[in-house]
mmCIF file of C-alpha atoms and ligand atoms in Angstrom:
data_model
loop_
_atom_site.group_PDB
_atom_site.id
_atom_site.type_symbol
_atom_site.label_atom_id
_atom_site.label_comp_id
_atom_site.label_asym_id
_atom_site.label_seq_id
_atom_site.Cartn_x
_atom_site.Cartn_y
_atom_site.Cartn_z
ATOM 1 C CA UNK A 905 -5.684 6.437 30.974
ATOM 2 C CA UNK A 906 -7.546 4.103 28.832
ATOM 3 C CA UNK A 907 -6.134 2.383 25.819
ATOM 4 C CA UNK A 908 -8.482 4.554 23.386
ATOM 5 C CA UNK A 909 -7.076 7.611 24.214
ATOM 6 C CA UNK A 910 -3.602 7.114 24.267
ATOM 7 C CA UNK A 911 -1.059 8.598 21.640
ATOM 8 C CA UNK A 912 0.571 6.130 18.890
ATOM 9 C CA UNK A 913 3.743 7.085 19.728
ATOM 10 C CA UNK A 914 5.240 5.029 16.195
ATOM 11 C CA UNK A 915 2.764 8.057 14.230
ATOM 12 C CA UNK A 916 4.367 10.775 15.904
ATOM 13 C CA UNK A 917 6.337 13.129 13.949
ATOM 14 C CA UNK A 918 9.713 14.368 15.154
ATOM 15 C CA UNK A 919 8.632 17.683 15.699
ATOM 16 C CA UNK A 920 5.310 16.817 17.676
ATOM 17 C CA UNK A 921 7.651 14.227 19.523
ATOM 18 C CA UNK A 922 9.733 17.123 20.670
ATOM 19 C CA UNK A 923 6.397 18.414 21.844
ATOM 20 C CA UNK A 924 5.655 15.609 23.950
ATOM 21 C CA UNK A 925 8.901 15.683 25.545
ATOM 22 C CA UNK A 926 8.657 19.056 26.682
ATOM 23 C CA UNK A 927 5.602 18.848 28.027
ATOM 24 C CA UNK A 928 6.971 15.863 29.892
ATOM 25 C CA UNK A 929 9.575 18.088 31.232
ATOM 26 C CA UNK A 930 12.271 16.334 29.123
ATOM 27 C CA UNK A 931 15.391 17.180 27.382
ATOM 28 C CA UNK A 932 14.496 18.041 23.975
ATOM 29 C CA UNK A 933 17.628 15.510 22.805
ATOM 30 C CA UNK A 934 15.524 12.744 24.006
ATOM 31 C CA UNK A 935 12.750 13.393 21.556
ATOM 32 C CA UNK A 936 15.634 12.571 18.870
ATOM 33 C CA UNK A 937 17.063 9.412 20.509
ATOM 34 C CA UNK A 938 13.576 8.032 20.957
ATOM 35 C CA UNK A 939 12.557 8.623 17.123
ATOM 36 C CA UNK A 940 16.117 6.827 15.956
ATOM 37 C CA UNK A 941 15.484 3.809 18.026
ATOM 38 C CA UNK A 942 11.799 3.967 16.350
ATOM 39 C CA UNK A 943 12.388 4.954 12.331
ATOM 40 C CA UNK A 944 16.341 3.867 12.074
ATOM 41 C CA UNK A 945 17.367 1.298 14.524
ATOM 42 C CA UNK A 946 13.632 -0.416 13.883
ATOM 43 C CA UNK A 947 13.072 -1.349 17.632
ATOM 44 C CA UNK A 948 10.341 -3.735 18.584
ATOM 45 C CA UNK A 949 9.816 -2.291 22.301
ATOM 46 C CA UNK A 950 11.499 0.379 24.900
ATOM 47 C CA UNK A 951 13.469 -2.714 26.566
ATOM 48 C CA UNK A 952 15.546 -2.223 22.941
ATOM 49 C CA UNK A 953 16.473 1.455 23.485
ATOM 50 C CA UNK A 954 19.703 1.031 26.016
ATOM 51 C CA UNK A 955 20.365 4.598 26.073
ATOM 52 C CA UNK A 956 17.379 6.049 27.612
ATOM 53 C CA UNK A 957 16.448 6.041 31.279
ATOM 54 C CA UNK A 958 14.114 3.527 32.643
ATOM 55 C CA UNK A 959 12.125 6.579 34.492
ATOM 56 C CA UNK A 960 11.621 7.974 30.894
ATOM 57 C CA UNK A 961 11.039 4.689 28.770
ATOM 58 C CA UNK A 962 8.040 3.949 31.979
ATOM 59 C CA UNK A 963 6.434 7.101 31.699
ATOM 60 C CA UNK A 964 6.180 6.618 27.852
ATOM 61 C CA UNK A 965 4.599 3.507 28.562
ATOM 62 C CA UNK A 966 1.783 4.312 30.841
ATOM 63 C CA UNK A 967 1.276 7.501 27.668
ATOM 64 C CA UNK A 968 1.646 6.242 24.505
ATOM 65 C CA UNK A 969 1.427 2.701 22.695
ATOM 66 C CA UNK A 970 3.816 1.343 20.676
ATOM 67 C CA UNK A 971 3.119 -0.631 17.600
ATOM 68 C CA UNK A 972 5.242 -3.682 16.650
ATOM 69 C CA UNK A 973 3.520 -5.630 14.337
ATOM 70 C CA UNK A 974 3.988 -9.323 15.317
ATOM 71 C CA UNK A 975 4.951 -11.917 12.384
ATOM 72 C CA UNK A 976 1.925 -15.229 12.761
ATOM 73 C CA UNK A 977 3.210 -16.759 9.523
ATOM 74 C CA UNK A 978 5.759 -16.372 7.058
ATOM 75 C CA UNK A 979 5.500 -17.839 3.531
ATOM 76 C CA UNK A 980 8.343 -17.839 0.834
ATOM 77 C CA UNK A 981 7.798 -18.973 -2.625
ATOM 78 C CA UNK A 982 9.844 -21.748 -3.931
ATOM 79 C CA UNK A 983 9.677 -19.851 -7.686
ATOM 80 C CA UNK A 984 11.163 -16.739 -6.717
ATOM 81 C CA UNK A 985 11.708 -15.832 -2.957
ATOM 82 C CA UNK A 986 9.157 -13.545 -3.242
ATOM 83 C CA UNK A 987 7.877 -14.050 0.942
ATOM 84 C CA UNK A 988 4.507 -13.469 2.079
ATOM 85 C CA UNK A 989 3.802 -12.203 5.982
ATOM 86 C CA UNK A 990 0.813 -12.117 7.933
ATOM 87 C CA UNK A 991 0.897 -10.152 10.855
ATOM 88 C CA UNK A 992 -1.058 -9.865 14.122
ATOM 89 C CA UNK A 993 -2.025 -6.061 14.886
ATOM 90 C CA UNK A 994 -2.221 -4.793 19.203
ATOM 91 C CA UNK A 995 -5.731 -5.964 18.754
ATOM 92 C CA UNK A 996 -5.714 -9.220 16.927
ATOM 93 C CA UNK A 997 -6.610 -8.488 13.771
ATOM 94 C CA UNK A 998 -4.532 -9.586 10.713
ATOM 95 C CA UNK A 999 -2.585 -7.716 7.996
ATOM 96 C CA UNK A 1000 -0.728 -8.940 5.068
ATOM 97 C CA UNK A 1001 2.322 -7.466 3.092
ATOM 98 C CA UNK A 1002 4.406 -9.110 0.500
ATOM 99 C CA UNK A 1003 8.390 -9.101 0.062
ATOM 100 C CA UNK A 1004 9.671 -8.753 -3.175
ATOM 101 C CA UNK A 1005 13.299 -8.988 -4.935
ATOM 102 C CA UNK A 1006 13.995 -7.001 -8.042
ATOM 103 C CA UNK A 1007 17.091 -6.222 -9.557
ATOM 104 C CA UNK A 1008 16.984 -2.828 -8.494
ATOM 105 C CA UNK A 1009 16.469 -3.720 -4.553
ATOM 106 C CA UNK A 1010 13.576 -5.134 -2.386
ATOM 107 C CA UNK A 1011 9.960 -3.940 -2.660
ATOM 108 C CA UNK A 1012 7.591 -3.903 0.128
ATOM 109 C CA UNK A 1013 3.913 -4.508 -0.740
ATOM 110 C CA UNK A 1014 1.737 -2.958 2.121
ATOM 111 C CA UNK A 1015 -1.850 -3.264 3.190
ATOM 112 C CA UNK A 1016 -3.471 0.296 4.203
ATOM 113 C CA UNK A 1017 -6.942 -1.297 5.898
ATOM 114 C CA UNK A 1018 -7.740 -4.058 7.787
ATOM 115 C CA UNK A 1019 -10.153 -5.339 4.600
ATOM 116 C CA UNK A 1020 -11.874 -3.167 2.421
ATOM 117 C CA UNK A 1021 -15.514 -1.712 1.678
ATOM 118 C CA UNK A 1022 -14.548 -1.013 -2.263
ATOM 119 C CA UNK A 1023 -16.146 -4.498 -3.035
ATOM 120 C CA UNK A 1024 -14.294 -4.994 -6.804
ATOM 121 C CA UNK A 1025 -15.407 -7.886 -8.255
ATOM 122 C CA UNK A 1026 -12.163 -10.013 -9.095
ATOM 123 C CA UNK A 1027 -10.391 -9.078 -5.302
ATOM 124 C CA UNK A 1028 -10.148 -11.379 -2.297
ATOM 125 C CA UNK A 1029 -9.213 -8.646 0.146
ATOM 126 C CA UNK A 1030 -12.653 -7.292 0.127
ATOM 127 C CA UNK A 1031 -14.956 -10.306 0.284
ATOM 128 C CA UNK A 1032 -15.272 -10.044 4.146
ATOM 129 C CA UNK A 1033 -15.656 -6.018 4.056
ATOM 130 C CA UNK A 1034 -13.885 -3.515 5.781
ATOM 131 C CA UNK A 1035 -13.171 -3.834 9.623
ATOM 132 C CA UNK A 1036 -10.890 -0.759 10.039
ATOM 133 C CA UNK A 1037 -8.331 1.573 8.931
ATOM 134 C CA UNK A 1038 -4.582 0.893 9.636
ATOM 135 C CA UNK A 1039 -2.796 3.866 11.691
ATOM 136 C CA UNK A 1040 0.219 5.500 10.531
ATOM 137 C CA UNK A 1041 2.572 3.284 12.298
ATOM 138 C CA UNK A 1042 0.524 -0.037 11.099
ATOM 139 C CA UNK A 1043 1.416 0.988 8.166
ATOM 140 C CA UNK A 1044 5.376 1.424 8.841
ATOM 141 C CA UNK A 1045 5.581 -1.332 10.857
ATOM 142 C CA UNK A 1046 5.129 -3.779 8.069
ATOM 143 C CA UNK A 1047 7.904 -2.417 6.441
ATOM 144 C CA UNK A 1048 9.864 -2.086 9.748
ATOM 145 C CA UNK A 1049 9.065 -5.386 10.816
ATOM 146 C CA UNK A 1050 9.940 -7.001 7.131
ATOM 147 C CA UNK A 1051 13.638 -5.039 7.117
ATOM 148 C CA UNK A 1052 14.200 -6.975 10.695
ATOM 149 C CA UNK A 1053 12.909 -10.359 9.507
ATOM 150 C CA UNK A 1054 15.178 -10.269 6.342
ATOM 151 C CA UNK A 1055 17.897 -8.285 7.767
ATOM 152 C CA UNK A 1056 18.032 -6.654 4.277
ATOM 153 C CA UNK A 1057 17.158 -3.147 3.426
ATOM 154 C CA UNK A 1058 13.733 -1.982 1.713
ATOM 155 C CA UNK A 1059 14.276 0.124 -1.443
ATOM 156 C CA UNK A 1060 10.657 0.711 -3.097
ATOM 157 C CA UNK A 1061 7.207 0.507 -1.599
ATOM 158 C CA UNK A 1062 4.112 -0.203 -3.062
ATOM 159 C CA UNK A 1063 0.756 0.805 -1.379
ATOM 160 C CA UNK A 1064 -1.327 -2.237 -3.191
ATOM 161 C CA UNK A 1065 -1.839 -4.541 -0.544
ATOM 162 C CA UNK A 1066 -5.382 -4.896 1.503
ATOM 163 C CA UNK A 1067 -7.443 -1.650 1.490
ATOM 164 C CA UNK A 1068 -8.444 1.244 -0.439
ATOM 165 C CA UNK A 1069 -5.268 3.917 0.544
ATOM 166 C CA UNK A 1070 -7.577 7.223 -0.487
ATOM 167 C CA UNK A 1071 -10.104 5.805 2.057
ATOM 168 C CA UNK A 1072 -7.550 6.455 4.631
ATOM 169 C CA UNK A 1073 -6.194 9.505 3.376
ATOM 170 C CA UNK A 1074 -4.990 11.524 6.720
ATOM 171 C CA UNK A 1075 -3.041 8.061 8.311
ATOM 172 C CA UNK A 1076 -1.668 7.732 4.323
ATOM 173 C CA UNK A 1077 -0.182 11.148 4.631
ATOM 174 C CA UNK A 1078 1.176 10.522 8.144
ATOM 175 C CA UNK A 1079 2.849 7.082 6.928
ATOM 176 C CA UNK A 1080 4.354 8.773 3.715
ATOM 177 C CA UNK A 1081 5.567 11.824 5.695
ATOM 178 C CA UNK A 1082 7.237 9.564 8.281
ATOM 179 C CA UNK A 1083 8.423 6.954 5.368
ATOM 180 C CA UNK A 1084 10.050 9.742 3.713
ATOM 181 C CA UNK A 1085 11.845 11.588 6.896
ATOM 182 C CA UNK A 1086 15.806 12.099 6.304
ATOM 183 C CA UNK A 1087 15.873 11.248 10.011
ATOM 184 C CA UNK A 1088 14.043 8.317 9.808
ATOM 185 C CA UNK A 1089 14.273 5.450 6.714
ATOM 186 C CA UNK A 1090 14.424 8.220 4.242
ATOM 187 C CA UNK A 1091 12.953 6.322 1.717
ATOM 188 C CA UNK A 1092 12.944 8.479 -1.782
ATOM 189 C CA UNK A 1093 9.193 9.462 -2.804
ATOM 190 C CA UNK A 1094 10.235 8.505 -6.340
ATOM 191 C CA UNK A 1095 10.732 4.856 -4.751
ATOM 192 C CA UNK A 1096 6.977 4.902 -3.380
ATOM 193 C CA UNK A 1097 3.498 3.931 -5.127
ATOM 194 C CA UNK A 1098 -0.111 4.021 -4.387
ATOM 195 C CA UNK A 1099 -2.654 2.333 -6.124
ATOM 196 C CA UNK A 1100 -6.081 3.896 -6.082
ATOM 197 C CA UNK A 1101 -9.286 2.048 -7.293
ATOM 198 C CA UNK A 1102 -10.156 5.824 -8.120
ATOM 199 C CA UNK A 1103 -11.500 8.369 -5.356
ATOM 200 C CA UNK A 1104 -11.381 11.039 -7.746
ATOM 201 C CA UNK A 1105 -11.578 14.096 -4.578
ATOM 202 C CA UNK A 1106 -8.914 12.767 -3.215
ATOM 203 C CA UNK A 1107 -6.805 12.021 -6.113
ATOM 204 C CA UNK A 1108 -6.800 15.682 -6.587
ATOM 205 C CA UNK A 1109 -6.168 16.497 -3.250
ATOM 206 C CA UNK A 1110 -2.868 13.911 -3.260
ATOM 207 C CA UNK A 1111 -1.944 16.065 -6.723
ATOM 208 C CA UNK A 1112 -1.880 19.180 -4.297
ATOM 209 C CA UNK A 1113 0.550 17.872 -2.048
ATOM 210 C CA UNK A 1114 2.950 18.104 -4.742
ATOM 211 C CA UNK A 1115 4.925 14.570 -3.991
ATOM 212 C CA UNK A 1116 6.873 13.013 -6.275
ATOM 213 C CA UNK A 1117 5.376 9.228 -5.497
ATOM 214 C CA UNK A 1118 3.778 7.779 -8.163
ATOM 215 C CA UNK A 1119 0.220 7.509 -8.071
ATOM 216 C CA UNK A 1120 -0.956 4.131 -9.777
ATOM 217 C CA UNK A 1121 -4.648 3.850 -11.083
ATOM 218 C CA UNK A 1122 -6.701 0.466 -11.093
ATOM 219 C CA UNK A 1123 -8.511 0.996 -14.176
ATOM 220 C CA UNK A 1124 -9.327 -2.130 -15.476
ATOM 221 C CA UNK A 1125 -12.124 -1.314 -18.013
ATOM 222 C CA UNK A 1126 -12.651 1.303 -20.618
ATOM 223 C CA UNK A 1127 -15.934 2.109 -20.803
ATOM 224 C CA UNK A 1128 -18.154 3.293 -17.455
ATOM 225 C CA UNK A 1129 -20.307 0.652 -18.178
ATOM 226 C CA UNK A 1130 -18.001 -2.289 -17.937
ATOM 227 C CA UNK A 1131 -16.178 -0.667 -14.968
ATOM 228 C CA UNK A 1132 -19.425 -0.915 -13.147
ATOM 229 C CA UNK A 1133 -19.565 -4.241 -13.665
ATOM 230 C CA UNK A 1134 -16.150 -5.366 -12.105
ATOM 231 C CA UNK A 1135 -15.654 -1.954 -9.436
ATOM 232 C CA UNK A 1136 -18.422 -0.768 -7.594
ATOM 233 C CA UNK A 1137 -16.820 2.880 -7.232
ATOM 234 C CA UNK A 1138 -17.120 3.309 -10.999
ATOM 235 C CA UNK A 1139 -21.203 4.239 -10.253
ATOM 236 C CA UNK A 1140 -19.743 7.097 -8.293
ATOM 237 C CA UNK A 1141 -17.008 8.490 -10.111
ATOM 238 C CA UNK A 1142 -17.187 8.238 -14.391
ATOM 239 C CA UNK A 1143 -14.206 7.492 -15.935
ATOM 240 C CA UNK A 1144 -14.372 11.250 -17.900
ATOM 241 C CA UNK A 1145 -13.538 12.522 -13.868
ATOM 242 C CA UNK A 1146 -11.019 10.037 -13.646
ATOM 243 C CA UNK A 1147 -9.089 11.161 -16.660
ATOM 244 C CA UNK A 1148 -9.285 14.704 -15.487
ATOM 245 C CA UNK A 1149 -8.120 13.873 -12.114
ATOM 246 C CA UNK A 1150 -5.102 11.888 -13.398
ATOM 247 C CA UNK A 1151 -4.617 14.572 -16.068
ATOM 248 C CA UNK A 1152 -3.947 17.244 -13.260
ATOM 249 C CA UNK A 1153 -1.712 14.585 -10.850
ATOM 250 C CA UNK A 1154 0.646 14.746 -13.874
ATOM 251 C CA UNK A 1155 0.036 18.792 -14.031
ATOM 252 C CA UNK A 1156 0.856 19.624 -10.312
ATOM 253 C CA UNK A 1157 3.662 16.699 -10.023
ATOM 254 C CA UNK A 1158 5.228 15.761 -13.034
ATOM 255 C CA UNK A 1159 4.847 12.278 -12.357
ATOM 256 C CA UNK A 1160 3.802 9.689 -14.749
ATOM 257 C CA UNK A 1161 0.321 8.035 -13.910
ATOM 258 C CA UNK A 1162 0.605 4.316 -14.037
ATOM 259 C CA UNK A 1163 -2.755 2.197 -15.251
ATOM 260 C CA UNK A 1164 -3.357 -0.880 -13.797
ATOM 261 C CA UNK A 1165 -5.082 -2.763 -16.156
ATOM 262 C CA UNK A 1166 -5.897 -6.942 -14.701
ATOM 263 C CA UNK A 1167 -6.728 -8.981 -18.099
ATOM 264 C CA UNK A 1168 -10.000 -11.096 -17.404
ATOM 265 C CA UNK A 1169 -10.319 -13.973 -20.227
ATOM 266 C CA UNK A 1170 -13.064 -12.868 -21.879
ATOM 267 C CA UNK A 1171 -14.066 -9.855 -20.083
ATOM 268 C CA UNK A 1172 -12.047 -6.899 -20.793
ATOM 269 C CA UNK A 1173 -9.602 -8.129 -23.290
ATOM 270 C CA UNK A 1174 -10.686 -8.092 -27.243
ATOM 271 C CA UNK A 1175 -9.340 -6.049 -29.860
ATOM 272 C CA UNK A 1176 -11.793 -3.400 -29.327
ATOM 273 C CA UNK A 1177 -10.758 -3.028 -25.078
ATOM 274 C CA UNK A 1178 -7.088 -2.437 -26.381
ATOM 275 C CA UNK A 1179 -8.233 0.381 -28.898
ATOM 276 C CA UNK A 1180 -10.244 1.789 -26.031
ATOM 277 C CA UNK A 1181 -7.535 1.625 -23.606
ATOM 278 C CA UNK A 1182 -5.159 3.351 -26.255
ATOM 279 C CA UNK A 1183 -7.499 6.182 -26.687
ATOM 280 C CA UNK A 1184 -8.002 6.575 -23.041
ATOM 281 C CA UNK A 1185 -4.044 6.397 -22.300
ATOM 282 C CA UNK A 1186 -2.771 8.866 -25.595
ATOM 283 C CA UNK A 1187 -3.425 11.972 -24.445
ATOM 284 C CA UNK A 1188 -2.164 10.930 -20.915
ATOM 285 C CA UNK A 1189 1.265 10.769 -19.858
ATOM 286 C CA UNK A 1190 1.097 7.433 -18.313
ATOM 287 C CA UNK A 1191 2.517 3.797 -18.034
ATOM 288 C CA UNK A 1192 0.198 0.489 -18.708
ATOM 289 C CA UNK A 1193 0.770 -2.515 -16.219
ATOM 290 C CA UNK A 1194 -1.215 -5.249 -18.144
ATOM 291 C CA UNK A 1195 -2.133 -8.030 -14.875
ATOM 292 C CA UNK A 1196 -2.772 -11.368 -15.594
ATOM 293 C CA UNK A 1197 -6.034 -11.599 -13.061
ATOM 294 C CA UNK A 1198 -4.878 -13.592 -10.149
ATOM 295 C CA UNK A 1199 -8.484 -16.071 -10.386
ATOM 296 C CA UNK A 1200 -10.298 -16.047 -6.459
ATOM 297 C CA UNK A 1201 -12.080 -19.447 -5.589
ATOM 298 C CA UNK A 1202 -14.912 -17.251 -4.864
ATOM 299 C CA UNK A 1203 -15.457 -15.404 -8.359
ATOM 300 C CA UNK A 1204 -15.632 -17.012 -11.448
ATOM 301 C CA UNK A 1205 -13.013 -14.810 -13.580
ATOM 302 C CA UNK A 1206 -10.489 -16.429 -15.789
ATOM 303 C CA UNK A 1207 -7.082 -15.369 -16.723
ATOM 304 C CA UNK A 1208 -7.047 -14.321 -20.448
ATOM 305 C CA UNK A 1209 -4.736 -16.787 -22.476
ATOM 306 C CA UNK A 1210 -1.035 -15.880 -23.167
ATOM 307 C CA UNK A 1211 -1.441 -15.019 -26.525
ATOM 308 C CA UNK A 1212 -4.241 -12.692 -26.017
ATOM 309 C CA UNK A 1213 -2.270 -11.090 -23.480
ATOM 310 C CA UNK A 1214 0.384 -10.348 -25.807
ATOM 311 C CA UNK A 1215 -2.089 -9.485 -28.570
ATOM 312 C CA UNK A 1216 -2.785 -7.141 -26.470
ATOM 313 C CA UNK A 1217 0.000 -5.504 -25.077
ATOM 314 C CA UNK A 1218 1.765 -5.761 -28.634
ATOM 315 C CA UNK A 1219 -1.322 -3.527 -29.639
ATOM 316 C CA UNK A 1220 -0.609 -1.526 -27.478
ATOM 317 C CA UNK A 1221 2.662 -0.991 -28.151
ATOM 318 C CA UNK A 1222 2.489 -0.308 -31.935
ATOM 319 C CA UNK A 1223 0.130 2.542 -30.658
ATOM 320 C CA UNK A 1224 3.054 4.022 -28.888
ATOM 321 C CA UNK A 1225 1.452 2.934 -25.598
ATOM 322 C CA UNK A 1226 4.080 2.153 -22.871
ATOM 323 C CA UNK A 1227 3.272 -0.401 -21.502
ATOM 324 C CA UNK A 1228 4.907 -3.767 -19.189
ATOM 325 C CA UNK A 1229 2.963 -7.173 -18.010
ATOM 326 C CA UNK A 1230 3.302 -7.170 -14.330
ATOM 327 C CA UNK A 1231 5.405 -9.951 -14.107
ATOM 328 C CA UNK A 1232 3.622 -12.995 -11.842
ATOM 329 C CA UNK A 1233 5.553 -13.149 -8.194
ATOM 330 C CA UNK A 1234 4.707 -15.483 -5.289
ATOM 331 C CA UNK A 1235 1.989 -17.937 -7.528
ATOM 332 C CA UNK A 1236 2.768 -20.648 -4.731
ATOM 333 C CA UNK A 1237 1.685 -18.606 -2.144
ATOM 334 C CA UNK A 1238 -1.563 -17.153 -1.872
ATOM 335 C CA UNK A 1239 -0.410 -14.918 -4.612
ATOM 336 C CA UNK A 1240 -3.662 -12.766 -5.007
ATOM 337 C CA UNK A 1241 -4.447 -9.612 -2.459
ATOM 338 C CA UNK A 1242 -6.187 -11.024 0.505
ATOM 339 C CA UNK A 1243 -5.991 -14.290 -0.088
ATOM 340 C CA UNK A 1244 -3.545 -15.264 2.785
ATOM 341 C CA UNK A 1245 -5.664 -13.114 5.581
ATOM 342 C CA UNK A 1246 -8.516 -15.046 4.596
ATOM 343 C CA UNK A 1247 -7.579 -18.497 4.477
ATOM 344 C CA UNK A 1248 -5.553 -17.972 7.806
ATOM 345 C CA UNK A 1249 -9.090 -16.662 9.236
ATOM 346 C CA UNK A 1250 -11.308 -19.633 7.804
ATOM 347 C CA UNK A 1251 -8.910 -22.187 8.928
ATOM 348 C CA UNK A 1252 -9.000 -20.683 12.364
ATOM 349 C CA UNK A 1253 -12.739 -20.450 12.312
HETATM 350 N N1 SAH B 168 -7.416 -0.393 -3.349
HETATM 351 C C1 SAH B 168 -6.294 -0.111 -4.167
HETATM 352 C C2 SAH B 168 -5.048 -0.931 -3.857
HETATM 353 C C3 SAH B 168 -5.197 -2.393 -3.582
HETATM 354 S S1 SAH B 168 -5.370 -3.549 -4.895
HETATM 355 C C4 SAH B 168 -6.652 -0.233 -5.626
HETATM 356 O O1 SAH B 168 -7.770 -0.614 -5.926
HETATM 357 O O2 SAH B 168 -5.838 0.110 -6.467
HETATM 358 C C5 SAH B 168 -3.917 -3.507 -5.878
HETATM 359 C C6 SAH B 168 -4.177 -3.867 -7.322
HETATM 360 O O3 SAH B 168 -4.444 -5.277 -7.493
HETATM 361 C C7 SAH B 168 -5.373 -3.155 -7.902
HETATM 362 O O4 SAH B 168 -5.103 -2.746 -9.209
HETATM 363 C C8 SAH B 168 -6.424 -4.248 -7.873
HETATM 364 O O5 SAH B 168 -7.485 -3.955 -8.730
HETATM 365 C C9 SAH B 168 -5.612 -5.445 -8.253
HETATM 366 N N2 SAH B 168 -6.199 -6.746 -7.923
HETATM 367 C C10 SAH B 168 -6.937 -7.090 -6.856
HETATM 368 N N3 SAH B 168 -7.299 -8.391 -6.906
HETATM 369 C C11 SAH B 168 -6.747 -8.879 -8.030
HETATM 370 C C12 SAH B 168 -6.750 -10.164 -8.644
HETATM 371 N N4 SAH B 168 -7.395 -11.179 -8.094
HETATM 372 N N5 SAH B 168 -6.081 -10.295 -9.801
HETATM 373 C C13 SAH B 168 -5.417 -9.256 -10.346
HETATM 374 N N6 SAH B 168 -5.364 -8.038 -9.829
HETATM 375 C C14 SAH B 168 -6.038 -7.844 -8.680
#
């Protein structure tokens, strides 16, 4: 059997696990045992799992692969122990995922693509293009592989790293499905985001699934016309779409949309952008998250000045607009999405 068309045994569900084992002429229990040494106990290979015979743990080798992301470089910021990983994937391409530490418990910022074909303007992560989608268990793994490294437990996730998430939709599905399990990390869906740069067919199609994750919406720009300038995507979907589609997440979930709104000095942040943004965001239920732009070498975009920023978001605010600036973690380290990848690649080139 080649490598190709093996099974990612890490992207399994339980159930189809059980499968697997039967048709292996295995006891079902084994199925179990093999997806708690996977999802709970984190393992990095079969040579971990000391409860299952050697006979069984060879045959799943020569049938499936097993993904365990492997750490190349680990950076922690000085500021606020925010860390930073890059990690080598089976087939040496890089990911990157950020470890945060709120009051409320740890955060895991995950990449869902190895790069990304969305092109916006102002984002590292996209400057090289897209190479390929991240499997279920790519996905996981980052987390997996962060709860090891720190030894501490992962409380909220984040889908904002590398990638466009609705341009993976199927392996997001898997990775949510097995992120969520009771009999693996059972992380709460209320604990999980994903940021979209707006695929309005399959924001819709996430609304039908009925989770209660919270779906978070780059925005960045209140007219079509200026979107277009700083996100490609904008020339397919118009923000009228955009509004509907967020308008029926919050119909079939409940959830509150989130906005992600990055302030570019000069670009998208006068008086008249906040009144826009306010009557976009009024007859949505929704949360603002005003980002300072984190400025790429390669672009020439400018953070707006503090006080602008709080012009803004105090406008905001007066308007009954809730709204929070996403607080600045990891500056000293590559902070921007991408940014690590890269310069790990061009130093290496
Ligand atoms: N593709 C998804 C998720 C990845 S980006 C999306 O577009 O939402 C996560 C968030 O960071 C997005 O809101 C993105 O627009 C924003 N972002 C990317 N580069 C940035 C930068 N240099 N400064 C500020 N925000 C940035």
């Amino acid at each position: 059997m080649t490598q190709e068309n093996k099974q990612d045994i890490k992207s399994l569900t339980l159930t189809q696990l059980q499968e697997q084992m039967q048709e292996l002429g295995e006891k079902a229990f084994r199925a179990k045992q093999l997806y708690e040494w996977m999802h709970v106990k984190l393992a990095r290979s079969y040579d971990e799992m000391t409860n299952l015979p050697k006979s069984l743990k060879e045959k799943c080798g020569e049938i499936f692969t097993y993904t365990a992301l492997e750490p190349v470089k680990v950076q922690e910021s000085q500021i606020d122990g925010t860390k930073k990983f890059l990690f080598r994937l089976e087939d040496g391409n890089l990911v990157e995922s950020v470890w945060m530490r709120y009051k409320h418990g740890n955060s895991v910022c995950i990449s869902s693509q190895v790069g990304c074909k969305m092109g916006c303007r102002f984002c590292a992560s996209t400057l090289d293009g897209w190479e390929r989608n991240l499997l279920p268990s790519e996905m996981l793994d980052q987390i997996y592989a962060i709860t090891r490294l720190t030894g501490e437990r992962v409380s909220n996730v984040v889908v904002m790293g590398t990638g466009e998430p609705m341009d993976n939709y199927d392996n997001l599905l898997r990775f949510l499905t097995l992120l969520t399990d009771e009999n693996g990390l059972n992380i709460s869906q209320r604990n999980i985001t994903v940021s979209t740069c707006g695929i309005v067919p399959r924001m819709r199609q996430l609304a039908d699934e009925k989770l209660q994750i919270t779906l978070a919406l780059s925005l960045h720009a209140t007219t079509d016309e200026k979107r277009r300038k700083l996100m490609p995507i904008a020339n397919q979907y118009s923000l009228d779409e955009l509004m509907k589609a967020c308008a029926y997440y919050f119909e079939k979930t409940g959830r509150r949309i989130t906005f992600e709104y990055s302030l570019v000095g000069g670009v998208n942040d006068t008086k008249e952008d906040a009144s826009e943004l306010i009557a976009l965001a009024k007859p949505l239920c929704c949360h603002i998250n005003l980002i300072p732009v984190n400025p790429i070498k390669e672009r020439e975009y400018v953070q707006s000045d503090k006080a602008a920023i709080q012009a803004f978001k105090n406008k905001l605010e007066k308007n009954g607009i809730n709204v929070t600036i996403r607080r600045e973690m990891g500056r000293d380290i590559d902070g921007a999405c991408g940014q690590l990848r890269r310069s790990h690649i061009k130093k290496q080139s």
